[in-house]
Coordinates of C-alpha atoms in Angstrom, one line a residue:
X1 CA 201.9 54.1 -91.2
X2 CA 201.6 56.9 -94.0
X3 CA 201.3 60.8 -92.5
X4 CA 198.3 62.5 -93.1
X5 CA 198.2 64.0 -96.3
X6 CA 195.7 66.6 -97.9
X7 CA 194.6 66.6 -101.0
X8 CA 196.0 68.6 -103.2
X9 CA 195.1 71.4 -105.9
X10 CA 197.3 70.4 -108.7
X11 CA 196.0 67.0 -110.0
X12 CA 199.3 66.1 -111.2
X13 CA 200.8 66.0 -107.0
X14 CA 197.8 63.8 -106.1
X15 CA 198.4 61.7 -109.6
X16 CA 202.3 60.9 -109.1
X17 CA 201.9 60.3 -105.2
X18 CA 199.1 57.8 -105.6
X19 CA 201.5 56.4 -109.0
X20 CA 204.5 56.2 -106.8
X21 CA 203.0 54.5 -103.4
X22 CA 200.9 52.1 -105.6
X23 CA 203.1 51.0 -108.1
X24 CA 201.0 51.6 -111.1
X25 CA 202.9 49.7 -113.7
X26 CA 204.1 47.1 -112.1
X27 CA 200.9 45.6 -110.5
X28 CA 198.4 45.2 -113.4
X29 CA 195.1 45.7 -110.9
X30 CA 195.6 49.2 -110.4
X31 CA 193.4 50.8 -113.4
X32 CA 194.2 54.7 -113.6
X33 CA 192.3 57.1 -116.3
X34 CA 192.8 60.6 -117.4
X35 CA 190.3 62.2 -119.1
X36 CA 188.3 65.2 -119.2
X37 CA 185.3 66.8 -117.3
X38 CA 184.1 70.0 -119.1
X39 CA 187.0 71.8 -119.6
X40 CA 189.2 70.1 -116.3
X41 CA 191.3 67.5 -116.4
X42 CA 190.4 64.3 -114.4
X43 CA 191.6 61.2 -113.0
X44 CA 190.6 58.3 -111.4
X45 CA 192.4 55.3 -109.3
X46 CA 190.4 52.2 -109.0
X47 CA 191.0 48.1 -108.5
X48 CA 190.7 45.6 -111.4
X49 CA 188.5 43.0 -110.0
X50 CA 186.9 44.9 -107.3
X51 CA 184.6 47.3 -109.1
X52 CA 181.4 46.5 -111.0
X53 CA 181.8 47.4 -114.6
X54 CA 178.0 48.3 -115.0
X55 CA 178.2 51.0 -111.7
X56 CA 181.5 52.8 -113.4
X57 CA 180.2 52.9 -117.2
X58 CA 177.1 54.6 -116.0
X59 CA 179.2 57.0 -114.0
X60 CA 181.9 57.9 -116.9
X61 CA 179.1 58.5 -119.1
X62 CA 177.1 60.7 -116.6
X63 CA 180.1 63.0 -116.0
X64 CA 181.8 62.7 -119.4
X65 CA 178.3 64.0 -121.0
X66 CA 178.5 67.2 -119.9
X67 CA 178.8 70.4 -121.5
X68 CA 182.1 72.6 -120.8
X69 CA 179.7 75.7 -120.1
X70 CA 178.0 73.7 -117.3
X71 CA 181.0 73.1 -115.5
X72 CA 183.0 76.2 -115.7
X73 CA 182.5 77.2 -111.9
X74 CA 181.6 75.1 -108.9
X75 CA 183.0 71.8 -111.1
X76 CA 183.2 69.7 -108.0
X77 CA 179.8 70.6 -106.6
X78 CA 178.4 70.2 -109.6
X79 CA 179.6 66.7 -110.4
X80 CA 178.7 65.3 -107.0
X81 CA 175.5 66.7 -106.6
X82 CA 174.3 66.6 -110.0
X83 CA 176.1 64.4 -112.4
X84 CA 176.5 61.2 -110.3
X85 CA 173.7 59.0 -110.5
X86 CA 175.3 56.7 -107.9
X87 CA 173.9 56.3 -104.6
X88 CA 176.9 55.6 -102.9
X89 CA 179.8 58.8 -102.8
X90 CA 181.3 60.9 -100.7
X91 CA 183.8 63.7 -100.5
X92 CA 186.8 63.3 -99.5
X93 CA 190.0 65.8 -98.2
X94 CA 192.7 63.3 -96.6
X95 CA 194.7 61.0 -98.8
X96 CA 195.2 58.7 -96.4
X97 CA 191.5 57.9 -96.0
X98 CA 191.1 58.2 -99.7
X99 CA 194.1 55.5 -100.1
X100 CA 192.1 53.2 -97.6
X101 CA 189.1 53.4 -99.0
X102 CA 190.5 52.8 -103.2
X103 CA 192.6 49.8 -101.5
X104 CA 189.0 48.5 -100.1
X105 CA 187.9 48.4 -103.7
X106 CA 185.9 52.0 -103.9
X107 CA 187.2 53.9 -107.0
X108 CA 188.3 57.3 -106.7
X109 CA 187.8 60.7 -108.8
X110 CA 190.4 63.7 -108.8
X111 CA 189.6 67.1 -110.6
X112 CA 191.9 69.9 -111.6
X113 CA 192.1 72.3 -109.0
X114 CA 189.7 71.0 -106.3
X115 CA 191.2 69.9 -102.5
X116 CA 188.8 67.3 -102.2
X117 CA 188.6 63.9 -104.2
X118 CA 185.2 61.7 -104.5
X119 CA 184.9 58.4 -103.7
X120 CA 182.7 56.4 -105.7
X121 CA 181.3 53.2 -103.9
X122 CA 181.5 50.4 -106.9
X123 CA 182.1 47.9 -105.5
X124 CA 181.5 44.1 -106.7
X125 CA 183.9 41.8 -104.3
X126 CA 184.4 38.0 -105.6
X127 CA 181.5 36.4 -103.7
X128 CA 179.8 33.2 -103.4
X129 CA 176.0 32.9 -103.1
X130 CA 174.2 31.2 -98.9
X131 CA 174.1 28.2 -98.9
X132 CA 173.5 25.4 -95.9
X133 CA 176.0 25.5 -93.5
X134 CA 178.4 21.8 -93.3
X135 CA 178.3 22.3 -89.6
X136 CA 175.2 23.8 -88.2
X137 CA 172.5 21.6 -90.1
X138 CA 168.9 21.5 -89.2
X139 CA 166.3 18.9 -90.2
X140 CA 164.3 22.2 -91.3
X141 CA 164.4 25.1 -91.5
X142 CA 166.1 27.9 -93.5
X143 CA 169.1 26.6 -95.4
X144 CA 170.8 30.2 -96.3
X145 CA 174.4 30.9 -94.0
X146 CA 177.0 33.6 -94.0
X147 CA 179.2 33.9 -96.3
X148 CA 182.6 35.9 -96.9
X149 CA 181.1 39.2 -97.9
X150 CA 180.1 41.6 -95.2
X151 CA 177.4 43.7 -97.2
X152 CA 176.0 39.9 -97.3
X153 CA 176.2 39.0 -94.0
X154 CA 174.3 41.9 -92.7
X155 CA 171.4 41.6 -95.3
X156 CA 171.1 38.1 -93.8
X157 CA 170.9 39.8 -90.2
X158 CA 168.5 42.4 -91.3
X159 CA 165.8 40.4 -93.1
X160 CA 165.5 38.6 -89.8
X161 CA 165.6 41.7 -87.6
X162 CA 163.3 44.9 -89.2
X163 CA 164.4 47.2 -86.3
X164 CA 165.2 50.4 -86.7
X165 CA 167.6 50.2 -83.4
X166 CA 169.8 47.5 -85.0
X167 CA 173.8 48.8 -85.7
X168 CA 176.5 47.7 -87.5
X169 CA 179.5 49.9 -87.1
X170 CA 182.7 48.9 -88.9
X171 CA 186.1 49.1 -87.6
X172 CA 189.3 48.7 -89.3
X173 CA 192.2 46.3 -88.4
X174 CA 195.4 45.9 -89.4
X175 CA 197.9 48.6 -90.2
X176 CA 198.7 47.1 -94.1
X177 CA 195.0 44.7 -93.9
X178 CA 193.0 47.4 -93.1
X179 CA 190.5 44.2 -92.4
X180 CA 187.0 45.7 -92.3
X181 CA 185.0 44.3 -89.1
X182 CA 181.2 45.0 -88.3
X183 CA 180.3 45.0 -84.7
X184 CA 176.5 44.1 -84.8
X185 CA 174.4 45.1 -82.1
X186 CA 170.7 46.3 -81.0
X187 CA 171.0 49.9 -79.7
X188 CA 168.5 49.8 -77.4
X189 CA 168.6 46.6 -75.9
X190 CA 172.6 45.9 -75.6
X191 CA 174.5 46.8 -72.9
X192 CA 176.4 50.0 -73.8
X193 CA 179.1 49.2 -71.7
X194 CA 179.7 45.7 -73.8
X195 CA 179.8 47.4 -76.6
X196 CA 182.4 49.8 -75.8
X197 CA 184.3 47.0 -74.2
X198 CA 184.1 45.6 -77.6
X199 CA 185.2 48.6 -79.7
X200 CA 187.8 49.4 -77.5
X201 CA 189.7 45.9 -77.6
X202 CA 188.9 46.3 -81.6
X203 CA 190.9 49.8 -82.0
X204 CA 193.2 48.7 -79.5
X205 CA 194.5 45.9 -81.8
X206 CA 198.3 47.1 -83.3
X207 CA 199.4 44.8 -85.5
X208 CA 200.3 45.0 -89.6
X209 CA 197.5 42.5 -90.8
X210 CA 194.9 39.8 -89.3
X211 CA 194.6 37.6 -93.2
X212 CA 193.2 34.7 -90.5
X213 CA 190.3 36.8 -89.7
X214 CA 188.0 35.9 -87.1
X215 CA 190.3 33.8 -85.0
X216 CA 193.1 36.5 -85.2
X217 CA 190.5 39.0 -84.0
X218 CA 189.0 36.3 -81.1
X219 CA 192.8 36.2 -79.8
X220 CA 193.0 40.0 -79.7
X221 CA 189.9 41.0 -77.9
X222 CA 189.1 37.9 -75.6
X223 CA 191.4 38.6 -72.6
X224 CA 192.5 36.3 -69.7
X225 CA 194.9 33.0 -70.0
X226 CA 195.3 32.1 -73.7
X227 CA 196.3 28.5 -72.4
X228 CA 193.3 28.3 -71.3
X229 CA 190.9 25.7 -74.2
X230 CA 187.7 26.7 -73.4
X231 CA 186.0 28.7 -75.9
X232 CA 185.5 32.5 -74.8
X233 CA 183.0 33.2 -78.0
X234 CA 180.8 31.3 -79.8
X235 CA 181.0 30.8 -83.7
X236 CA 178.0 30.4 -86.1
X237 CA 177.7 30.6 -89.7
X238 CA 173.7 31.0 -89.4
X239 CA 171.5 34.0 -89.5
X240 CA 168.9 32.9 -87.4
X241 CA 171.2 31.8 -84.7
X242 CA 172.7 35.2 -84.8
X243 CA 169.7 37.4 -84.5
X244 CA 168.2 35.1 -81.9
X245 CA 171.6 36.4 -79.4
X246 CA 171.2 39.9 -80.9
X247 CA 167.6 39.7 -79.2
X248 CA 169.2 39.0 -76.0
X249 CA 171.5 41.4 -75.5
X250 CA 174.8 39.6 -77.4
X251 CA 177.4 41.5 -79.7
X252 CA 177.8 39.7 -83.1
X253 CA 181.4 40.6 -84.7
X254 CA 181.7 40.2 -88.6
X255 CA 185.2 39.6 -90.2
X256 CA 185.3 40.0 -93.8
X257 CA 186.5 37.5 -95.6
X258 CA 185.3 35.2 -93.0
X259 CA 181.8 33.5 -92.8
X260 CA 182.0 32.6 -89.4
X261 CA 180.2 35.5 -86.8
X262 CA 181.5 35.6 -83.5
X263 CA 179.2 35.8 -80.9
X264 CA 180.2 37.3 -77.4
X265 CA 179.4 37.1 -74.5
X266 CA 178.9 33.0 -74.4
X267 CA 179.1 30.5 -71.6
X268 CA 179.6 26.8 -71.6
X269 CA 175.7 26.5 -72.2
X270 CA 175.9 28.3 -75.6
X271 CA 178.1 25.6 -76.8
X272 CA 175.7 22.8 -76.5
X273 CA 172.8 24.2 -78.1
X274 CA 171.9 24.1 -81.4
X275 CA 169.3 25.5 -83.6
X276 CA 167.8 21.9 -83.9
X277 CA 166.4 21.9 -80.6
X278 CA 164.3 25.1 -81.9
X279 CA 162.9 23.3 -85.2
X280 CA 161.1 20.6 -83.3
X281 CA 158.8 20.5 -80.3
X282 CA 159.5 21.5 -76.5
X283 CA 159.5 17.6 -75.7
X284 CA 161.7 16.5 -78.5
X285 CA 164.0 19.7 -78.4
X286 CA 164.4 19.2 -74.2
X287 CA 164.9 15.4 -75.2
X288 CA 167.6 16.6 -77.7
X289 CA 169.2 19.1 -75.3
X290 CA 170.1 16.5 -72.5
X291 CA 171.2 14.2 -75.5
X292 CA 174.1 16.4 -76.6
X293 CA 174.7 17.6 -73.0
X294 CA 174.9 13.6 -72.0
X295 CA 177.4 13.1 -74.8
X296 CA 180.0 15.5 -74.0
X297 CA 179.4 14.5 -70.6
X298 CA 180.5 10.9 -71.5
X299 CA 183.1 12.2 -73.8
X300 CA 184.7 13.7 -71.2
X301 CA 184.5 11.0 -68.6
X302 CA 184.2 8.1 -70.1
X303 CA 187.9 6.7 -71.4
X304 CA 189.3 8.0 -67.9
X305 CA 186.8 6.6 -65.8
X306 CA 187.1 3.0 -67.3
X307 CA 190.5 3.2 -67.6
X308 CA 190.8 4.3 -63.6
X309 CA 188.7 1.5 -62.6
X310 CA 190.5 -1.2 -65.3
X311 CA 193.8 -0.4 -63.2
X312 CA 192.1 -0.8 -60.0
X313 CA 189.5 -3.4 -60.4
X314 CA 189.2 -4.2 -56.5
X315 CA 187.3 -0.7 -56.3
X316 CA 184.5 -2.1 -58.7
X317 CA 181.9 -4.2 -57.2
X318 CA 181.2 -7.6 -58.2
X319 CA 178.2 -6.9 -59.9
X320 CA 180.1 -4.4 -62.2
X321 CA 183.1 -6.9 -62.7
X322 CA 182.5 -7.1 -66.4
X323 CA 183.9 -3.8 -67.1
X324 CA 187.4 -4.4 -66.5
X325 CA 189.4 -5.9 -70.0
X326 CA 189.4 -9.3 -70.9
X327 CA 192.3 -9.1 -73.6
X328 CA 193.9 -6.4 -72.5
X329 CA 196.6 -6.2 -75.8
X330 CA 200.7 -5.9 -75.5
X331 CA 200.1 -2.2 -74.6
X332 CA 199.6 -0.8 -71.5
X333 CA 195.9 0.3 -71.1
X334 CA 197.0 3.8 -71.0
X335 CA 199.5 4.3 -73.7
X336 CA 196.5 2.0 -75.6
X337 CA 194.1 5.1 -75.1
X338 CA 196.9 7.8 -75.6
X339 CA 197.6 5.8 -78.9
X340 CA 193.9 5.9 -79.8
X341 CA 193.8 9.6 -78.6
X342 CA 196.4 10.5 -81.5
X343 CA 195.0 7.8 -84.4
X344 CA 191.4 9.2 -84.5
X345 CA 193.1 12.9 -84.2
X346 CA 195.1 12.0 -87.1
X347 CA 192.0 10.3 -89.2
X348 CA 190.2 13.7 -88.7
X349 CA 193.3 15.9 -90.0
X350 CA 193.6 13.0 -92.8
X351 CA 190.3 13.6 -93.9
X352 CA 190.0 17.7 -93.6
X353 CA 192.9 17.3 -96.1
X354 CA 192.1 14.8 -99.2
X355 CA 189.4 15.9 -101.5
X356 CA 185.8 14.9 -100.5
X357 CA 185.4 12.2 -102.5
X358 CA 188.4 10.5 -100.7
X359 CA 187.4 11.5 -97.2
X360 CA 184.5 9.2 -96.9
X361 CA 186.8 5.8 -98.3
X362 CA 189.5 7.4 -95.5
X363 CA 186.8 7.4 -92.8
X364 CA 186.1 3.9 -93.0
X365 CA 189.7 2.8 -93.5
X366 CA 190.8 4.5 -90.3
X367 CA 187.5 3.6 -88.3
X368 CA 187.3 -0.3 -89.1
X369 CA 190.6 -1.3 -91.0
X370 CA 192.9 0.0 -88.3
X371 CA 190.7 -0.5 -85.5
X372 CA 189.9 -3.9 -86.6
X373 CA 193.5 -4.8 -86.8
X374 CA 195.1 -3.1 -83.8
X375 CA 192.5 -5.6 -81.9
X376 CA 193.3 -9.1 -84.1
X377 CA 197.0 -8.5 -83.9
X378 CA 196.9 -7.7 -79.9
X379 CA 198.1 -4.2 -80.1
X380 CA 194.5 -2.9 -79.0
X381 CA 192.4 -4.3 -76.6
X382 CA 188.6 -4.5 -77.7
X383 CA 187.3 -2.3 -74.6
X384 CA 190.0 0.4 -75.3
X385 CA 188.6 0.9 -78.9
X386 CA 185.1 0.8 -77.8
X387 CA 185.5 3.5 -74.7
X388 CA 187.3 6.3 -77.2
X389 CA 184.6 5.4 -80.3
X390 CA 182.2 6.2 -77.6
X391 CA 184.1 9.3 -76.3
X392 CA 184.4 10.7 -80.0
X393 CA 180.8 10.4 -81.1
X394 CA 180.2 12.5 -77.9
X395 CA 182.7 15.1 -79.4
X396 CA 180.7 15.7 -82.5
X397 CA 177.8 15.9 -81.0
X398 CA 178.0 20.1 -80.1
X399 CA 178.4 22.2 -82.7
X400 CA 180.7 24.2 -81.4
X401 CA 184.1 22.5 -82.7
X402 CA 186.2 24.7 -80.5
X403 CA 184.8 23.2 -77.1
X404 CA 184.9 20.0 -78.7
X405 CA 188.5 20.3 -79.0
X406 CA 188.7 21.5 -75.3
X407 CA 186.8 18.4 -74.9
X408 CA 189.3 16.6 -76.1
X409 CA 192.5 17.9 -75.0
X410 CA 190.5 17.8 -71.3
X411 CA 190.2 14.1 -71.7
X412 CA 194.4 13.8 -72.4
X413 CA 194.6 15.4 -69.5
X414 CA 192.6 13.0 -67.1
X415 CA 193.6 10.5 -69.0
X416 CA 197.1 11.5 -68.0
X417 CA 196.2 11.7 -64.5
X418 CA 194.7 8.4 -64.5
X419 CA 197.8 6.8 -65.5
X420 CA 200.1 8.5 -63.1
X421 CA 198.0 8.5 -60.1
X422 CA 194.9 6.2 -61.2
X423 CA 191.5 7.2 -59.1
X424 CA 192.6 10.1 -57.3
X425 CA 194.4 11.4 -60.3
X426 CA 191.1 11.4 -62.0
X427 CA 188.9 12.9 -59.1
X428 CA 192.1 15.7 -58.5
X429 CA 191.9 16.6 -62.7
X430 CA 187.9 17.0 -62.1
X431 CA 188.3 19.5 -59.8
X432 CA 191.2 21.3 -61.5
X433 CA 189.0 21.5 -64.6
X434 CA 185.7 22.5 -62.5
X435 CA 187.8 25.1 -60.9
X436 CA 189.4 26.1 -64.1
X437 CA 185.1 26.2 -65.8
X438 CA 184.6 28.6 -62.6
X439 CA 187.3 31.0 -62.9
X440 CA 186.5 31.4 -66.5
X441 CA 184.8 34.6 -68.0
X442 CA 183.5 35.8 -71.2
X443 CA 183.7 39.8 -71.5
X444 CA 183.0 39.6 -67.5
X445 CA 180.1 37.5 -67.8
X446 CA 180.8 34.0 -65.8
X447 CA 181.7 30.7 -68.1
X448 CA 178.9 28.7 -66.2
X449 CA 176.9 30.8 -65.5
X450 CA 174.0 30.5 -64.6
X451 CA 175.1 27.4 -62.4
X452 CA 177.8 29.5 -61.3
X453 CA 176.4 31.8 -59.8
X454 CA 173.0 29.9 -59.6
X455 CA 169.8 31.4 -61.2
X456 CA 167.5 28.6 -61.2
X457 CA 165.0 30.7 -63.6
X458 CA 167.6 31.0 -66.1
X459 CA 169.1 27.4 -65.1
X460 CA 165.8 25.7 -66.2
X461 CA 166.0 27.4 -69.6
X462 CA 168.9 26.1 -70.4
X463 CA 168.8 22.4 -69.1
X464 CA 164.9 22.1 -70.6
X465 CA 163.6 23.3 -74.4
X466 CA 161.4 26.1 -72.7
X467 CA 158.1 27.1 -74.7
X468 CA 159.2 30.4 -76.6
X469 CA 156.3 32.0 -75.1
X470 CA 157.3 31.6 -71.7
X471 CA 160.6 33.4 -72.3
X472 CA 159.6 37.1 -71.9
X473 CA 163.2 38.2 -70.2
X474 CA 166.5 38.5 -71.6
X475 CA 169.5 37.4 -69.6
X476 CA 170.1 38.6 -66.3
X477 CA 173.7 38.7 -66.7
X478 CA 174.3 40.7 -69.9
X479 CA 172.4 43.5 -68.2
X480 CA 170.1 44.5 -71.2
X481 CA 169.0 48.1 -71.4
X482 CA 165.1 46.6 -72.3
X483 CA 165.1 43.5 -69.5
X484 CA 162.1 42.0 -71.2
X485 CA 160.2 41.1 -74.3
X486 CA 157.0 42.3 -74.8
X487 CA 155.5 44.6 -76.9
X488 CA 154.5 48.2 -76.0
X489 CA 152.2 50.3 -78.1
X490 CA 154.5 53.1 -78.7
X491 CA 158.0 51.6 -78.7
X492 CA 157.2 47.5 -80.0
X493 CA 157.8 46.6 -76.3
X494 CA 155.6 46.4 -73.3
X495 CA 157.3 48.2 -70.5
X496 CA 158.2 45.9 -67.2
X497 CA 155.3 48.0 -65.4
X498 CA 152.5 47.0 -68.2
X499 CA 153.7 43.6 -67.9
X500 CA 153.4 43.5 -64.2
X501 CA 149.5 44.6 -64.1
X502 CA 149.4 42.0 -67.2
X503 CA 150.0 39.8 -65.1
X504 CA 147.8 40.8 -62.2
X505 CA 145.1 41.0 -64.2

């Protein structure tokens, strides 16, 4: 960490010390200038790459114009509050802010004999247009996502929310990263005490650099067992998704560099929605809802269930006889599912890694080829195959890939169990991973919630697609500042009292 450090009023100290610590010279992306204003000398320190060449051309000929009488008292005042036709400076008297803010791609100006340096906002970071997300796509709909660019990211957020309450504070991370992270928020809605929960965790983080961004952050902030796979916060790469939790009462964290927004608080509801289920009507979106929720249901259940009652097939009734295997393969039925477990784990890391065009050619030759095989040759038993296909559609059907993958490594576990201990072992890793669900919170807010504790209000709307204009409350249990959502006359909102006689009326 660099002491604090004035600026100074000989150039040439402020010139060398920024030379020395930078390495001008020997990294070719530091671009330093001397020149004169008027009758003073002049620097400046900016980042090859980072600055828009347009933005600094109109600004060296603004100040470079001028006439030496013009400037011969009150140069600095003169320049910043004449001269500059840029929008975006400020004045500066600590080097070490001044350091953080040239490293974050703003370009600096020093001038003989003044103590404070401007900073010129130019920047133009490498950045790739919205475009549909891969993972959260929608039949219709809006087709723009987040990308790695912050000044992006909240545009996105703002053209969907006009309010005049809505914040985005940045905080910086890392000692050497200086990482810049926006925490997102509605002023008068949110919970003030989430977000200073939130900010302090953020400035509470001491470490050099978070380069993974928004998972190095999640680990930081989100306390309580880190063993534990449940996802604590919910990611999206989609605007609309975001400013429908703002509404509520969430904090939305954005990572630059990253186009994923965290969302936080979230409970194990969050996960298995999807923006889907808003883009159709409130029959197909509830029909939709109990889909997905069925399917990680089964993906859960499923292979360890079968596989408990396939190693104990007096406990099924006659009627259900057909379930247990006919061709059970060489392998143990276990060590079959464990096998199948790691095969469709590797296929999925297989085809994250090969080019696109190849991934589609690998997905069928790990789905059918070695499927097909594993079940001609004996190694595989047809039922086994079937039971984790089934279980692994169910996985992809949230779009939350983190509690897929808590999914998943749940199912090992029964699956585990099952092997060991058979029935019991299954009903005894249900409740350890109910209880584990229970114990769980998000920020303080309760993982199943609201099932635990129950809310049957707030149950219904998330089991069933409710009609958006039946949802006139926010969340109980993020304690919003403005409970519900109706208009008033003089803020945009109807107060709970106008809403009451409403009602009566």
């Amino acid at each position: 960490m660099q002491e604090s450090r004035k600026i100074d009023g000989d150039i040439d100290k402020n010139i060398n010390y920024l030379k020395d610590l930078l390495g001008v010279g020997e990294t070719f992306d530091i671009v330093f200038r001397e020149f004169k204003i008027g009758r003073r000398r002049a620097a400046t320190f900016s980042i090859n790459g980072m600055t828009n060449d347009v933005v600094l051309s109109n600004v060296y000929q603004a100040i470079l114009t001028c006439h030496p009488e013009e400037l011969s008292i009150n140069t600095l005042n003169k320049v910043f509050y004449q001269r500059l036709p840029h929008s975006q400076v400020k004045l500066l008297d600590n080097m070490n802010d001044s350091l953080v803010s040239l490293l974050s791609g703003e370009m600096l100006l020093f001038i003989e004999g003044e103590e404070q340096v401007v900073v010129i906002d130019a920047r133009s970071y490498p950045a790739r247009s919205p475009s549909e997300s891969n993972i959260e796509k929608v039949t219709r709909g809006s087709r723009d996502s987040f990308v790695e660019t912050i000044p992006f990211n909240t545009a996105l957020i703002r053209r969907r929310l006009r309010d005049a309450n809505l914040r985005f504070e940045i905080v910086k991370i890392g000692a050497r990263s200086k990482t810049d992270v926006a925490i997102c928020y509605i002023k008068d809605i949110t919970n003030p005490g989430l977000v200073d929960t939130v900010k302090e965790r953020l400035n509470a983080i001491a470490i050099d650099g978070v380069p993974m961004a928004e998972k190095a952050v999640e680990e930081f902030i989100v306390h309580g067992s880190k063993w534990n796979p449940l996802p604590k916060v919910r990611y999206t790469e989609r605007p609309d998704v975001a400013a429908v939790h703002m509404l509520e009462g969430h904090v939305c964290l954005i990572v630059d560099t990253s186009p994923s927004i965290i969302i936080l608080p979230t409970t194990f509801w969050h996960h298995v929605q999807h923006a889907e289920e808003f883009r159709q009507n409130m029959t197909a979106g509830t029909f939709l809802r109990i889909v997905r929720l069925g399917a990680v249901l089964l993906s859960l259940l499923l292979p360890p269930l079968w596989l408990s009652f396939a190693l104990q097939p007096r406990l099924l009734p006659e009627t259900l006889s057909f379930l247990g295997p006919r061709d059970p393969g060489i392998i143990p039925l276990g060590i079959q599912f464990l096998l199948a477990e790691f095969g469709v784990e590797m296929v999925r890391m297989a085809t994250v890694h090969v080019p696109s065009a190849q991934a589609t050619a690998l997905g069928f030759i790990g789905a059918f080829m070695l499927g097909e095989f594993a079940s001609r040759v004996g190694l595989f038993g047809n039922e086994a195959i079937f039971y984790i296909a089934v279980a692994t559609v169910g996985t992809f059907a949230t779009p939350s890939f983190e509690l897929a993958m808590a999914v998943r490594l749940f199912r090992i576990f029964l699956l585990l169990l099952v092997i060991a201990f058979k029935l019991p072992g299954l009903l005894g890793g249900l409740v350890i991973i109910l209880l584990i669900a229970a114990t769980t919170k998000s920020f303080g807010v309760p993982y199943l919630w609201p099932a635990v504790p129950f809310n049957y209000k707030a149950m219904k709307d998330v089991i069933f697609r409710l009609p958006l204009p039946s949802k006139l409350m926010r969340p109980a249990i993020l304690k919003p500042q403005d409970p519900d959502r109706l208009e008033d006359n003089r803020t945009g909102r109807r107060s709970g009292a106008k809403r009451k006689n409403r009602d009566e009326d």
